[in-house]
């Protein structure tokens, strides 16, 4: 826990604007700003030293650009990802079709590029759901304690008792296909992880003097949680959320692979893999490239998460 | 200790009750009407109504839940909408295949994970350390179904050394026994069938083990690094004990505590991963079966499987916690507070 307490003392580590936190010293007092700046610099210095993390950040930036550009200007794609041309089906990778074509003659490379939109959207939105709900529940449980804590955490235990992918699959089976439903299913199943992290961190933070001081001057429970306690647990939550995005992208691909993800003809990496299964030996490229796209994206978020953790947690940095 | 165990068991029962509620809510309340899927789009309204009535779907939801719970407690999970066979029977006939796969996978994951983790920690910064950290990173980043597909393409498609799917050559399939083919074939002395079953299980087990192996490697490494920096390890070194003895007797023993927990928990999550692996390798276990049943809205089966996996998961958690408390008395006090 020593590492966590070091990380907790520096909420600004992650570039939090000190002005958004009214509990901080007013911004016109120069030393606080300088301190925040130096903490931010420390964090950036540590993060920058981790080459893999920087590479992953650049890679994620590229993926985001690809997703946005292909959504706004589909004409930049080499081929129409939805245009079927049965006379061009199963063409091996070549200069004309970098990753080959699928059963319907659609260009796999173009479909992979478009698929970035689905994976990133599901990853970000699903994590947002689990983050908001999980952090709120965990904060209430940890701060309130007693019966409230018991009820919330036992509910979380119940959800954790079912493997998350199985739970997500069951949700999808009940809700039906579609990206929106995948976001909800994947978001719901990760709520307990965030609730647990936040609760345990809050239990250790809430005994600090500044929380007692806030209570003495009459701050409401909500104000104490949001102004004093949550900013201190933010670094560990951001690290978890970054890793959570990679988990959500994997779950999304798994749902797609099982035929429970997007509606056709939408391009989604897991769905592309699932459709290539019948041609595994005759056209392995229909499965190799979409899988590679999933792995690289997930790897990038995992590396970024590891880099962030090392940067906010000096103990793990030394390893 | 006894008080702690009783408390944990009571908690587990509550959790299981909650799992049954979650499963029921998802399958019966949130989901759409299964009648059109099961009977086909062209079924008449009367036929669908009669089908719903005969399957108890017209009862008030609370009555349906207590019927489900009462049945589950007496080992009756209902019947499949399609085969009209008891769900427990459907599950039990496929369960050994899944358990066998999960056990082989966890053995691979635990052995390789612990060895790689310990070697990486002891030789921190070495080539082995770098290699196992990359392996661990790729292991958690790669979808297991894609790894399975790559293994099939390489070992079955290109090298032709291992089968691409199935559990055993149908001609060699053991009759009766425990349902664990590796065990059955070995006990009956049929080594040809044993070899065949082994060949079939290698690829799915490796694919399934990868994620857990990555987690166990990382956990072992970081736990070993922590204990290697402890004062008692420094003391052991200071009094002149050989390094191998320090590593094995002083560091590893203590480092294994959290690793044991992780291995236990991974066994539970392997059951979730089995759904994907079994689908890729046409492995006739409950994972593949559940996916098929989900796709055709065979809800009693899905409910039964999710509940069963929940029960197994909770029991594993319980056992791991109790072992942990037994090994490390500090735990039970801190947990009693939380």
Short mmCIF file of N, CA and C in Angstrom, two decimals, chain B residues 28 34 38-39 51 54-55 57 76-91 93-94 289-290 292-294 296-305:
data_model
loop_
_atom_site.label_atom_id
_atom_site.label_comp_id
_atom_site.label_asym_id
_atom_site.label_seq_id
_atom_site.Cartn_x
_atom_site.Cartn_y
_atom_site.Cartn_z
N UNK B 28 -34.86 -13.98 -17.99
CA UNK B 28 -36.33 -14.02 -18.04
C UNK B 28 -36.96 -12.64 -18.08
N UNK B 34 -38.89 -15.89 -25.94
CA UNK B 34 -38.21 -16.94 -26.72
C UNK B 34 -39.15 -17.71 -27.66
N UNK B 38 -37.97 -20.23 -30.71
CA UNK B 38 -38.00 -21.68 -30.53
C UNK B 38 -38.97 -22.33 -31.52
N UNK B 39 -40.17 -21.72 -31.68
CA UNK B 39 -41.19 -22.36 -32.52
C UNK B 39 -41.09 -21.95 -34.00
N UNK B 51 -47.35 -22.88 -25.86
CA UNK B 51 -45.95 -23.22 -25.53
C UNK B 51 -45.50 -22.46 -24.29
N UNK B 54 -47.14 -23.96 -21.25
CA UNK B 54 -46.58 -25.25 -20.83
C UNK B 54 -45.19 -25.10 -20.24
N UNK B 55 -44.48 -24.02 -20.62
CA UNK B 55 -43.15 -23.81 -20.06
C UNK B 55 -43.16 -22.87 -18.85
N UNK B 57 -44.05 -19.82 -18.62
CA UNK B 57 -43.62 -18.44 -18.84
C UNK B 57 -44.75 -17.43 -18.64
N UNK B 76 -32.85 -29.65 -10.04
CA UNK B 76 -33.64 -29.66 -11.26
C UNK B 76 -33.56 -28.28 -11.91
N UNK B 77 -32.86 -28.20 -13.04
CA UNK B 77 -32.68 -26.91 -13.69
C UNK B 77 -33.62 -26.73 -14.88
N UNK B 78 -34.64 -27.54 -14.94
CA UNK B 78 -35.59 -27.44 -16.06
C UNK B 78 -35.18 -28.31 -17.23
N UNK B 79 -35.90 -28.17 -18.36
CA UNK B 79 -35.56 -28.95 -19.54
C UNK B 79 -35.26 -28.02 -20.70
N UNK B 80 -34.43 -28.50 -21.61
CA UNK B 80 -34.08 -27.71 -22.79
C UNK B 80 -35.32 -27.50 -23.65
N UNK B 81 -35.47 -26.30 -24.21
CA UNK B 81 -36.62 -26.02 -25.07
C UNK B 81 -36.59 -26.90 -26.32
N UNK B 82 -35.42 -27.32 -26.74
CA UNK B 82 -35.30 -28.04 -28.01
C UNK B 82 -35.26 -29.55 -27.84
N UNK B 83 -34.34 -30.02 -26.98
CA UNK B 83 -34.17 -31.48 -26.88
C UNK B 83 -35.13 -32.08 -25.85
N UNK B 84 -35.74 -31.23 -25.00
CA UNK B 84 -36.63 -31.68 -23.93
C UNK B 84 -35.92 -32.61 -22.96
N UNK B 85 -34.60 -32.54 -22.95
CA UNK B 85 -33.83 -33.32 -21.98
C UNK B 85 -33.60 -32.43 -20.76
N UNK B 86 -33.41 -33.07 -19.59
CA UNK B 86 -33.14 -32.29 -18.39
C UNK B 86 -31.83 -31.51 -18.56
N UNK B 87 -31.86 -30.23 -18.15
CA UNK B 87 -30.68 -29.39 -18.31
C UNK B 87 -29.49 -29.98 -17.55
N UNK B 88 -29.76 -30.51 -16.34
CA UNK B 88 -28.65 -31.09 -15.56
C UNK B 88 -27.98 -32.21 -16.35
N UNK B 89 -28.81 -33.00 -17.04
CA UNK B 89 -28.25 -34.11 -17.83
C UNK B 89 -27.41 -33.57 -19.00
N UNK B 90 -27.95 -32.55 -19.68
CA UNK B 90 -27.22 -31.93 -20.80
C UNK B 90 -25.87 -31.40 -20.32
N UNK B 91 -25.91 -30.74 -19.15
CA UNK B 91 -24.68 -30.15 -18.63
C UNK B 91 -23.69 -31.24 -18.22
N UNK B 93 -23.31 -34.24 -19.15
CA UNK B 93 -22.69 -35.03 -20.21
C UNK B 93 -21.55 -34.26 -20.87
N UNK B 94 -21.55 -32.94 -20.73
CA UNK B 94 -20.50 -32.14 -21.38
C UNK B 94 -19.48 -31.58 -20.40
N UNK B 289 -21.42 -25.55 -26.08
CA UNK B 289 -22.85 -25.84 -26.00
C UNK B 289 -23.63 -24.60 -25.57
N UNK B 290 -23.09 -23.88 -24.58
CA UNK B 290 -23.78 -22.69 -24.10
C UNK B 290 -23.91 -21.65 -25.20
N UNK B 292 -24.03 -22.15 -28.35
CA UNK B 292 -25.07 -22.62 -29.29
C UNK B 292 -26.47 -22.34 -28.72
N UNK B 293 -26.63 -22.61 -27.41
CA UNK B 293 -27.94 -22.42 -26.79
C UNK B 293 -28.31 -20.95 -26.70
N UNK B 294 -27.30 -20.08 -26.48
CA UNK B 294 -27.57 -18.64 -26.44
C UNK B 294 -28.09 -18.19 -27.80
N UNK B 296 -29.72 -19.78 -29.95
CA UNK B 296 -31.08 -20.20 -30.29
C UNK B 296 -32.04 -20.01 -29.12
N UNK B 297 -31.69 -19.12 -28.18
CA UNK B 297 -32.58 -18.75 -27.06
C UNK B 297 -33.04 -19.92 -26.21
N UNK B 298 -32.17 -20.91 -26.01
CA UNK B 298 -32.55 -22.02 -25.14
C UNK B 298 -32.24 -21.61 -23.70
N UNK B 299 -33.11 -20.75 -23.15
CA UNK B 299 -32.81 -20.09 -21.89
C UNK B 299 -32.61 -21.01 -20.68
N UNK B 300 -33.41 -22.08 -20.53
CA UNK B 300 -33.18 -22.91 -19.33
C UNK B 300 -31.73 -23.43 -19.27
N UNK B 301 -31.19 -23.79 -20.44
CA UNK B 301 -29.81 -24.30 -20.45
C UNK B 301 -28.84 -23.19 -20.06
N UNK B 302 -29.02 -22.00 -20.66
CA UNK B 302 -28.10 -20.89 -20.37
C UNK B 302 -28.16 -20.55 -18.89
N UNK B 303 -29.38 -20.46 -18.36
CA UNK B 303 -29.54 -20.19 -16.93
C UNK B 303 -28.80 -21.21 -16.10
N UNK B 304 -28.98 -22.47 -16.44
CA UNK B 304 -28.35 -23.56 -15.68
C UNK B 304 -26.83 -23.45 -15.71
N UNK B 305 -26.29 -23.20 -16.90
CA UNK B 305 -24.83 -23.15 -17.03
C UNK B 305 -24.26 -21.96 -16.27
#
